[in-house]
Amino acid sequence: MPKNEKTDKSQKPATKNKQAKRGVKQTSKTAKTPKTKSAKSEKTKTAKSNTKNAQQAEKRRTNQKRTSSKKNFGANSKKKQTKKKPVKSVKIGFLGGLNEIGKNITVYEFENDIVIVDCGLAFPEADMLGVDLVIPDFTYLEENREKIKGIVITHGHEDHIGALAYLLQKINIPVYGTRLTMGLVEGKLEEHKLLDGAKLNVIKPGDTIKLGKFDIEAIHVNHSIPDALAFAIKCEAGFIVQMGDFKIDSTPIDGGMIDINRFAELGSEGVLCMLSDSTNAERKGYTESERAVGASLRTLFEQAGKRRIIIATFASNVHRVQQIIDQAESLGRKVALSGRSLENVVEIGSKLGYLNVKEGELVSIDMINKYPDDKMVIITTGSQGEPMSALSRMAFSGHKKVSIGPNDCIIISANPIPGNEKTVGNVINELMKLGADVIYEKSYGVHVSGHACQEELKLMMGIVKPKFFIPVHGEQKHLRKHAQLAINMGIPKNDIFIPDNGVCLEISENGIKQLENIPAGQVFVDGSGVGDVGNVVLRDRKRLAEDGLVIVVATMDSYTGEILAGPDIMTRGFVYVRESEELIDEARDIARYAIENCIYNNIRDWSTIKSKVRDEVSHLMYEKTKRSPMILSIIMEV
């Protein structure tokens, strides 16, 4: 029992426990039924809380990412800014060709490398007495000779190659140009005995040459001479386009149109600066094609009938010469050449294939009298009225082979260069006095320009789309008009610079900065002398030409100062002595008084005595004649 009792006792609690457990379970079950809403609400709250927490956590993570991204971006920006290359700049110096006609030369400088474009001459003005040529001052180039990598030539006209020989005498550098240009350069260098040592290199349109840190691309353009080029000059600062002399000719004689496509490509790539020809910036419209001249010449040649034809043009205008020869040949006329430069150009052009002349068509100027007038055409130089040109000598009856008469029809196939109008007019007048019929007016259509007019200039600006613009090649009025065209095309005024000779510019993407000027004066060539004629000499020549010379000669005792002979007065170009004896006697007395006054005041310095004599005689001459001759006093001592 006790065991059973124990067992029972032990089982009872177990039952109770089971029941308790069941009761608990039941209690749980019964508890769930009334508390269902509350549990769901709690669960929903918990879910919402969890969702909200998750959203906040996601937001924090997003913000952290953004902050991190910004930090990284800033770091990258700083790195990029640190690695960013500095803006490069290129210098452009102008040694000639601005505010004048001729003497074109431009200098490009990047870091320690220099490239030159063109090296031309100018013809002397009327007051440059005795001067044959005017060339640029090469001082800056001589001072920087070690930097110069070469010179590139746009075309073969004198105002672009005429001073090259004088530069190569000082600095022997490589020269680059097209076949015809190099042919003409060879002729120049041969005259100066420089050809043997010259470094001449022939290039063609489309070629790119590397000169130091410059890459220079040659681009074909139309002009009044074949083989003309523009240059796209590339360095780390950017592209610079220098147009050279150009026009847009749709029907060129040689069939080669200006390479508009390449200029458009450069415009798309981005051009830092453009330098463009301003010669015809004042002329509206378009320049006519060279081919139009051929039709006009044909008409005039036919109208000449039985008369002899003499036609003056630029020696280097190969296309014009070709058209004249073609028209003469078609009408059964022979052609003779007068003028050394013309003969040289025809020889070189024929040799290189730029002129097509049938055998026997050209005859010597010595043979012209063997042909009837209606079977002869004479092509001559002198379209600008140059004093020693063939046409001028004909006009003033100084030509050894050609005498002008009423049976001559003379055609001037050129327009006067600004400044030459008067000399050309004088030649025309003299030819007419000799009875010749002279055709020179524009209405006859015997000349077209080789330079672009306004619409062509605007077209090229629109195609090239330069950031900066510099008008070149012309007088101030041409440069300013060209600058205004650029403004009209949308180029900001501050991005346009009108330079002068001697100006040096620094150009970069940030703008144009003017630096200190460089030497860019005029050097006069007189005979074989280069630079030995300066402004002082020209002033003296001008004075001699205008008012003449008075020479005072006296002989003095070096010990006592006594006048032993004279003073004697001689004049040249001032007055005729025999007709002005009273004035000469008075001048003699004044000179004697000046010398004696110096001796009386114990002045024995000969230069001082000469100066006193000069001043006194000069004062007398002006008082009596209102002229100021040059006074030369010569005091000899014995």
XYZ file of C-alpha atoms in Angstrom, residues 5-615:
611
model
C 0.045 4.904 -2.149
C 3.379 6.323 -3.008
C 2.725 5.322 -6.541
C -0.676 6.806 -6.488
C 0.709 9.863 -4.837
C 3.392 10.065 -7.373
C 0.932 9.579 -10.223
C -1.545 12.099 -8.968
C 0.784 14.962 -9.295
C 1.672 13.717 -12.735
C -1.951 13.724 -13.680
C -2.304 17.064 -12.152
C 0.714 18.192 -14.069
C -0.725 16.828 -17.293
C -3.970 18.426 -16.548
C -2.152 21.550 -15.599
C -0.312 21.355 -18.845
C -3.543 20.735 -20.662
C -5.037 23.518 -18.693
C -2.225 25.745 -19.695
C -2.657 24.699 -23.230
C -6.329 25.217 -23.021
C -5.804 28.447 -21.243
C -3.481 29.478 -24.033
C -5.967 28.458 -26.598
C -8.773 30.189 -24.819
C -6.555 33.222 -24.271
C -5.792 33.479 -27.995
C -9.402 33.749 -28.970
C -10.188 36.964 -27.154
C -6.702 38.498 -27.820
C -6.527 37.995 -31.685
C -7.052 41.718 -32.567
C -4.494 42.930 -30.097
C -1.827 40.535 -31.378
C -2.372 41.493 -34.975
C -2.202 45.146 -34.043
C 1.021 44.566 -32.195
C 2.387 42.637 -35.145
C 1.393 45.385 -37.559
C 3.000 47.984 -35.360
C 6.146 45.921 -35.206
C 6.148 45.435 -38.992
C 5.598 49.118 -39.564
C 8.322 49.926 -37.105
C 10.650 47.492 -38.822
C 9.762 48.935 -42.246
C 10.325 52.453 -40.988
C 13.623 51.454 -39.448
C 14.622 49.731 -42.677
C 13.706 52.821 -44.678
C 15.671 55.039 -42.324
C 18.619 52.687 -42.514
C 18.409 52.654 -46.304
C 18.224 56.448 -46.300
C 21.288 56.627 -44.061
C 23.149 54.234 -46.365
C 22.133 56.315 -49.423
C 23.269 59.511 -47.735
C 26.532 57.862 -46.780
C 27.030 56.760 -50.378
C 26.291 60.255 -51.616
C 28.656 61.782 -49.108
C 31.269 59.217 -50.020
C 30.630 59.858 -53.721
C 30.993 63.600 -53.209
C 34.194 63.078 -51.298
C 35.529 60.822 -54.030
C 34.419 63.282 -56.730
C 36.203 66.088 -54.925
C 39.297 63.977 -54.660
C 39.111 63.097 -58.342
C 38.553 66.738 -59.241
C 41.583 67.742 -57.281
C 43.581 65.047 -58.982
C 42.322 66.174 -62.394
C 43.067 69.801 -61.582
C 46.523 68.808 -60.511
C 47.098 66.871 -63.739
C 45.548 69.554 -65.995
C 48.080 70.879 -68.495
C 48.834 74.606 -68.457
C 47.506 76.666 -71.374
C 50.170 76.981 -74.074
C 50.745 80.166 -76.053
C 52.404 81.028 -79.366
C 54.082 84.305 -80.313
C 53.535 86.052 -83.639
C 55.862 88.887 -84.675
C 55.333 91.153 -87.673
C 58.490 92.408 -89.416
C 56.665 93.844 -92.442
C 53.577 93.867 -94.631
C 51.380 96.018 -92.381
C 50.288 99.584 -93.130
C 52.179 99.259 -96.406
C 52.098 97.378 -99.688
C 54.872 94.778 -99.842
C 57.676 93.617 -97.540
C 55.603 90.720 -96.162
C 57.259 88.674 -93.427
C 55.749 87.037 -90.323
C 57.566 85.263 -87.489
C 56.029 82.451 -85.390
C 57.684 81.483 -82.118
C 56.771 78.606 -79.809
C 59.030 77.927 -76.844
C 62.520 77.780 -78.402
C 61.518 77.311 -82.040
C 60.970 79.967 -84.723
C 59.370 79.570 -88.147
C 59.207 82.390 -90.719
C 56.478 82.843 -93.332
C 57.557 84.776 -96.472
C 60.349 87.308 -96.915
C 59.350 90.027 -99.377
C 60.520 93.431 -100.532
C 58.781 96.729 -101.174
C 59.458 99.211 -103.932
C 60.706 102.668 -102.914
C 58.358 105.597 -102.563
C 58.819 108.754 -104.611
C 60.791 110.548 -101.878
C 63.272 107.672 -101.423
C 65.723 109.157 -103.889
C 68.264 106.740 -105.317
C 66.852 103.759 -103.393
C 66.340 100.625 -105.489
C 64.538 98.372 -103.014
C 63.215 98.354 -99.454
C 63.656 95.176 -97.385
C 62.739 94.230 -93.784
C 65.019 94.736 -90.807
C 66.382 91.285 -89.873
C 67.834 92.309 -86.485
C 65.388 90.188 -84.451
C 66.072 87.128 -86.600
C 69.836 87.591 -86.342
C 69.569 87.847 -82.557
C 67.547 84.591 -82.453
C 69.255 82.711 -85.282
C 69.715 79.550 -83.181
C 65.952 79.182 -82.772
C 65.059 79.436 -86.471
C 63.989 76.095 -87.962
C 63.128 77.295 -91.459
C 61.113 79.603 -93.690
C 58.009 78.670 -95.688
C 56.938 80.681 -98.755
C 53.309 81.185 -99.794
C 54.028 82.093 -103.453
C 56.563 83.577 -105.845
C 55.688 87.288 -105.976
C 58.380 89.861 -105.191
C 56.559 91.137 -102.113
C 56.864 87.617 -100.662
C 60.263 86.341 -101.914
C 62.156 89.481 -102.986
C 64.168 89.906 -99.762
C 64.942 86.220 -99.250
C 68.442 86.470 -100.730
C 69.316 89.277 -98.291
C 68.129 87.139 -95.352
C 70.046 84.058 -96.507
C 73.213 86.162 -96.763
C 72.952 86.603 -92.992
C 71.336 83.314 -91.893
C 71.422 80.193 -94.066
C 68.194 78.399 -93.132
C 66.031 75.789 -94.916
C 63.486 77.212 -97.379
C 60.225 75.454 -98.314
C 57.891 76.224 -101.213
C 56.174 74.782 -104.281
C 57.969 73.984 -107.547
C 57.317 77.289 -109.276
C 58.057 79.290 -106.138
C 61.348 77.463 -105.636
C 62.181 77.934 -109.310
C 61.783 81.700 -108.936
C 63.745 81.639 -105.661
C 66.586 79.794 -107.389
C 66.798 82.580 -109.960
C 67.037 85.187 -107.183
C 69.725 83.289 -105.316
C 71.720 82.700 -108.479
C 71.846 86.466 -109.070
C 73.311 86.904 -105.572
C 75.647 83.891 -105.963
C 73.972 82.090 -103.045
C 72.438 79.116 -104.846
C 75.221 76.601 -104.166
C 74.866 76.708 -100.393
C 71.095 77.168 -100.255
C 68.840 74.593 -98.554
C 65.824 74.621 -100.880
C 62.996 72.118 -100.402
C 60.055 71.585 -102.769
C 56.665 70.867 -101.204
C 53.191 70.435 -102.670
C 49.648 71.115 -101.436
C 48.643 68.563 -98.815
C 52.178 68.091 -97.503
C 52.895 68.597 -93.804
C 56.424 69.478 -92.766
C 57.783 69.369 -89.222
C 59.966 72.309 -88.225
C 60.918 71.980 -84.580
C 57.702 71.929 -82.564
C 55.676 73.248 -85.492
C 53.722 71.090 -87.944
C 53.035 73.147 -91.075
C 50.475 71.985 -93.621
C 50.454 73.427 -97.155
C 46.974 74.168 -98.563
C 46.263 75.111 -102.192
C 44.751 78.554 -102.884
C 44.031 80.580 -106.033
C 46.045 83.705 -106.807
C 47.457 85.512 -109.834
C 50.405 83.107 -109.902
C 50.280 79.292 -109.930
C 51.318 77.157 -106.969
C 50.136 79.609 -104.304
C 49.671 78.278 -100.772
C 48.083 79.009 -97.440
C 49.546 77.422 -94.315
C 47.917 75.697 -91.346
C 50.511 76.102 -88.616
C 50.079 73.720 -85.700
C 51.818 73.715 -82.335
C 50.700 72.784 -78.805
C 48.965 76.172 -78.523
C 46.610 75.285 -81.393
C 46.043 75.771 -85.129
C 46.870 79.069 -86.823
C 45.792 79.593 -90.442
C 47.790 82.086 -92.518
C 45.975 82.585 -95.819
C 48.732 84.230 -97.857
C 47.475 86.033 -100.981
C 44.301 84.355 -102.215
C 40.993 84.566 -103.997
C 38.265 82.042 -104.812
C 38.386 81.268 -108.539
C 35.774 78.781 -109.759
C 37.325 78.553 -113.242
C 41.091 78.868 -112.712
C 43.438 78.696 -115.689
C 45.345 75.725 -114.258
C 42.157 73.913 -113.183
C 43.054 73.796 -109.484
C 40.440 75.385 -107.218
C 41.174 76.596 -103.712
C 40.917 73.672 -101.259
C 37.708 74.785 -99.534
C 37.170 71.297 -98.065
C 40.412 71.363 -96.110
C 39.666 74.802 -94.685
C 36.231 73.514 -93.614
C 37.856 70.517 -91.902
C 40.205 72.839 -90.037
C 37.211 74.919 -88.971
C 35.571 71.786 -87.548
C 38.768 70.784 -85.743
C 39.091 74.249 -84.190
C 41.314 77.128 -85.317
C 42.940 79.334 -82.699
C 43.735 82.260 -84.994
C 43.400 83.288 -88.647
C 45.599 85.790 -90.518
C 43.974 86.900 -93.761
C 44.761 89.005 -96.858
C 43.234 92.508 -96.594
C 44.194 93.927 -100.015
C 40.642 94.045 -101.402
C 38.762 94.372 -98.102
C 37.168 97.609 -99.334
C 35.779 96.022 -102.517
C 32.295 94.538 -102.405
C 31.269 91.289 -104.035
C 33.572 88.673 -105.519
C 36.788 88.892 -107.538
C 36.332 87.851 -111.161
C 37.987 84.752 -112.526
C 41.296 85.133 -114.362
C 39.648 83.344 -117.282
C 37.449 86.422 -117.886
C 40.537 88.383 -118.964
C 41.129 85.978 -121.846
C 37.799 86.868 -123.475
C 38.504 90.612 -123.132
C 41.971 90.224 -124.617
C 40.532 88.282 -127.547
C 38.131 91.142 -128.340
C 40.836 93.820 -128.089
C 43.319 91.816 -130.161
C 40.741 91.438 -132.914
C 39.897 95.146 -132.768
C 43.586 96.066 -133.079
C 43.421 95.092 -136.751
C 46.645 96.070 -138.540
C 48.198 97.729 -135.502
C 51.026 96.375 -133.365
C 49.982 95.270 -129.889
C 52.103 96.082 -126.837
C 50.731 94.763 -123.551
C 52.126 95.485 -120.084
C 51.477 93.188 -117.134
C 53.140 91.907 -113.978
C 56.096 89.731 -114.896
C 55.119 87.056 -112.379
C 51.498 86.769 -113.541
C 52.106 83.483 -115.329
C 48.415 82.861 -116.041
C 48.063 86.282 -117.693
C 51.170 85.720 -119.808
C 49.785 82.328 -120.878
C 46.496 83.886 -121.985
C 48.286 86.618 -123.950
C 50.418 84.033 -125.741
C 47.341 81.881 -126.471
C 45.407 84.807 -128.002
C 48.410 85.951 -130.040
C 48.976 82.460 -131.396
C 45.305 82.009 -132.326
C 45.454 85.226 -134.411
C 48.741 84.373 -136.116
C 50.871 86.876 -134.188
C 54.361 86.225 -132.840
C 55.269 87.200 -129.275
C 58.359 89.086 -128.086
C 59.309 89.785 -124.469
C 60.754 93.033 -123.121
C 62.009 93.179 -119.543
C 64.569 90.996 -117.786
C 62.239 89.864 -114.998
C 59.600 88.847 -117.550
C 62.133 86.883 -119.571
C 63.259 85.050 -116.407
C 59.715 84.138 -115.366
C 58.800 82.860 -118.841
C 61.982 80.795 -118.973
C 61.396 79.246 -115.542
C 57.642 78.767 -116.103
C 58.235 77.020 -119.441
C 60.991 74.839 -118.015
C 58.800 73.662 -115.110
C 55.695 73.170 -117.247
C 53.621 76.073 -115.944
C 53.696 77.818 -119.325
C 52.762 76.090 -122.556
C 54.459 77.872 -125.467
C 54.666 76.279 -128.898
C 58.063 76.174 -130.511
C 58.678 79.214 -132.688
C 55.940 81.328 -131.084
C 58.408 83.429 -129.087
C 60.849 85.629 -130.995
C 63.702 87.819 -129.783
C 63.027 91.505 -129.194
C 65.849 92.122 -131.677
C 63.728 90.511 -134.438
C 60.499 92.528 -134.055
C 61.182 94.826 -137.013
C 61.296 91.817 -139.334
C 57.575 91.189 -138.765
C 54.620 93.343 -139.890
C 52.881 95.231 -137.087
C 49.752 93.096 -137.398
C 51.833 89.971 -136.818
C 53.468 91.085 -133.572
C 52.587 91.228 -129.871
C 55.131 92.598 -127.390
C 54.673 91.661 -123.729
C 56.474 94.130 -121.490
C 57.113 94.993 -117.865
C 56.287 98.417 -116.422
C 52.572 98.186 -115.647
C 53.246 100.172 -112.454
C 55.140 102.979 -114.173
C 58.497 101.971 -112.681
C 61.084 104.545 -113.892
C 63.539 102.040 -115.394
C 60.986 99.520 -116.653
C 60.682 98.629 -120.337
C 57.344 100.441 -120.791
C 58.667 103.634 -119.161
C 61.685 103.604 -121.450
C 59.365 103.184 -124.436
C 57.211 106.099 -123.229
C 60.181 108.423 -122.829
C 61.842 107.252 -126.078
C 64.655 105.527 -124.213
C 64.102 101.944 -125.344
C 66.808 100.691 -127.690
C 64.596 98.231 -129.585
C 61.032 99.621 -129.465
C 59.907 102.999 -130.802
C 56.313 104.012 -130.110
C 54.165 105.435 -132.901
C 50.544 105.992 -134.026
C 50.244 102.393 -135.209
C 50.711 100.990 -131.699
C 47.861 99.710 -129.527
C 49.111 99.604 -125.935
C 47.181 97.643 -123.296
C 48.007 98.035 -119.598
C 46.762 94.776 -118.116
C 47.073 95.753 -114.446
C 45.642 98.170 -111.919
C 48.002 100.653 -110.254
C 49.156 99.581 -106.812
C 48.119 102.255 -104.251
C 50.736 105.004 -104.447
C 51.682 104.310 -108.073
C 48.744 106.106 -109.690
C 50.727 109.217 -110.553
C 53.694 107.418 -112.126
C 51.368 105.183 -114.156
C 49.457 108.271 -115.282
C 52.684 109.962 -116.403
C 53.646 106.950 -118.521
C 50.183 106.817 -120.127
C 50.363 110.527 -120.971
C 53.778 110.172 -122.588
C 52.646 107.180 -124.658
C 49.642 109.142 -125.881
C 51.871 112.083 -126.813
C 53.722 109.711 -129.134
C 50.433 108.929 -130.881
C 49.727 105.500 -129.402
C 46.252 104.287 -128.489
C 46.414 103.324 -124.778
C 43.836 101.019 -123.185
C 43.968 101.056 -119.402
C 40.477 101.566 -118.016
C 38.718 98.914 -115.919
C 35.722 98.947 -118.264
C 37.767 97.077 -120.876
C 38.139 94.075 -118.550
C 41.874 93.688 -119.205
C 42.687 92.981 -115.569
C 41.265 91.097 -112.617
C 42.722 91.084 -109.151
C 44.453 88.144 -107.542
C 43.027 89.060 -104.131
C 39.712 88.183 -102.498
C 36.920 90.757 -102.219
C 34.504 91.135 -99.297
C 32.218 88.164 -99.962
C 35.167 85.797 -100.374
C 36.800 87.117 -97.210
C 33.572 86.592 -95.264
C 33.106 83.124 -96.733
C 36.575 82.027 -95.603
C 36.012 83.436 -92.111
C 32.739 81.528 -91.905
C 34.396 78.293 -93.011
C 37.547 78.513 -90.875
C 35.675 79.824 -87.785
C 38.737 81.177 -85.952
C 38.639 82.078 -82.263
C 40.872 85.101 -82.940
C 41.303 87.115 -86.126
C 44.200 89.271 -87.389
C 43.904 91.198 -90.688
C 47.237 91.463 -92.534
C 48.662 92.435 -95.943
C 47.455 95.966 -96.515
C 47.366 99.594 -95.520
C 45.569 100.800 -92.386
C 42.302 101.426 -94.267
C 42.356 97.862 -95.630
C 43.124 96.320 -92.231
C 40.364 98.263 -90.480
C 37.777 97.392 -93.118
C 38.730 93.726 -92.881
C 38.402 93.867 -89.085
C 34.902 95.322 -89.473
C 33.965 92.455 -91.805
C 35.099 90.037 -89.091
C 32.896 91.804 -86.529
C 29.968 91.539 -88.964
C 30.669 87.801 -89.181
C 30.200 87.464 -85.418
C 33.792 87.490 -84.212
C 33.880 89.547 -80.975
C 35.687 92.866 -81.271
C 37.996 91.938 -78.378
C 39.109 88.836 -80.312
C 40.310 90.901 -83.290
C 43.709 92.609 -83.330
C 44.955 95.118 -85.919
C 48.763 94.995 -85.686
C 51.555 97.193 -87.020
C 55.087 96.377 -88.077
C 57.150 95.581 -84.992
C 54.197 94.313 -82.956
C 54.674 90.987 -81.160
C 51.594 89.125 -79.926
C 51.207 86.213 -77.534
C 48.136 84.125 -78.371
C 46.523 81.351 -76.341
C 43.012 80.062 -75.669
C 42.793 82.717 -72.951
C 43.274 85.662 -75.311
C 45.687 87.901 -77.223
C 48.385 89.749 -75.313
C 50.648 92.393 -76.838
C 54.289 92.004 -75.843
C 57.214 94.387 -76.169
C 57.806 95.500 -79.762
C 60.575 93.945 -81.839
C 62.848 95.779 -84.349
C 60.994 96.128 -87.662
C 62.279 99.120 -89.569
C 63.086 99.643 -93.236
C 66.431 98.757 -94.776
C 67.250 100.528 -98.035
C 69.079 98.813 -100.882
C 71.001 101.225 -103.100
C 73.022 99.480 -105.778
C 75.170 96.903 -104.019
C 74.863 98.691 -100.675
C 72.421 97.212 -98.168
C 71.530 99.316 -95.149
C 74.222 101.937 -95.714
C 71.562 104.400 -96.847
C 69.537 105.577 -93.864
C 67.017 108.294 -93.169
C 69.762 110.907 -92.777
C 71.162 110.113 -96.222
C 67.686 110.211 -97.748
C 67.030 113.552 -96.096
C 70.256 114.937 -97.564
C 69.367 113.584 -101.004
C 65.934 115.112 -100.798
C 67.389 118.447 -99.769
C 69.917 118.318 -102.603
C 67.161 117.501 -105.071
C 64.882 120.263 -103.843
C 67.252 123.180 -103.097
C 70.679 122.222 -104.415
C 74.167 122.602 -102.965
C 76.367 125.587 -102.044
C 80.076 124.959 -101.401
C 82.276 127.473 -99.517
C 86.052 126.942 -99.864
C 88.753 128.907 -98.004
C 92.486 128.449 -97.309
C 93.947 129.636 -93.974
C 97.347 129.935 -92.342
C 97.370 127.324 -89.592
C 99.653 129.468 -87.412
C 98.252 132.998 -87.759
C 94.707 132.191 -88.844
C 95.015 134.591 -91.765
C 92.854 133.878 -94.836
C 95.273 133.096 -97.651
C 92.736 132.338 -100.413
C 89.000 132.665 -100.849
C 86.442 132.222 -99.642
C 85.181 130.963 -102.997
C 81.539 130.037 -103.611
C 80.386 127.213 -105.902
C 76.807 126.040 -106.410
C 75.110 122.996 -107.887
C 71.364 122.910 -108.457
C 70.816 126.169 -106.548
C 71.398 129.206 -108.754
C 73.367 129.844 -111.919
C 76.441 131.736 -110.695
C 76.774 134.035 -113.700
C 73.186 135.189 -113.311
C 73.459 135.683 -109.526
C 76.830 137.409 -109.106
C 75.501 139.887 -106.537
C 74.221 137.079 -104.287
C 77.472 135.129 -104.659
C 79.575 138.200 -103.767
C 77.456 138.813 -100.692
C 77.831 135.174 -99.657
C 81.575 135.442 -100.097
C 81.693 138.515 -97.815
C 79.530 136.832 -95.185
C 81.813 133.769 -95.173
C 84.940 135.940 -94.822
C 83.348 137.868 -91.943
C 82.439 134.613 -90.137
C 86.010 133.295 -90.400
C 87.613 136.565 -89.296
C 85.184 136.875 -86.388
C 86.197 133.419 -85.166
C 89.902 134.290 -85.357
C 89.261 137.595 -83.569
C 87.520 135.702 -80.727
C 90.443 133.233 -80.608
C 88.366 130.333 -81.954
C 90.826 127.988 -83.664
C 88.760 124.804 -83.718
C 88.248 124.071 -87.423
C 84.917 122.285 -86.963
C 83.549 125.304 -85.054
C 84.756 127.676 -87.783
C 83.108 125.513 -90.478
C 79.866 125.457 -88.518
C 79.860 129.272 -88.151
C 80.460 129.734 -91.889
C 77.676 127.259 -92.732
C 75.161 128.950 -90.436
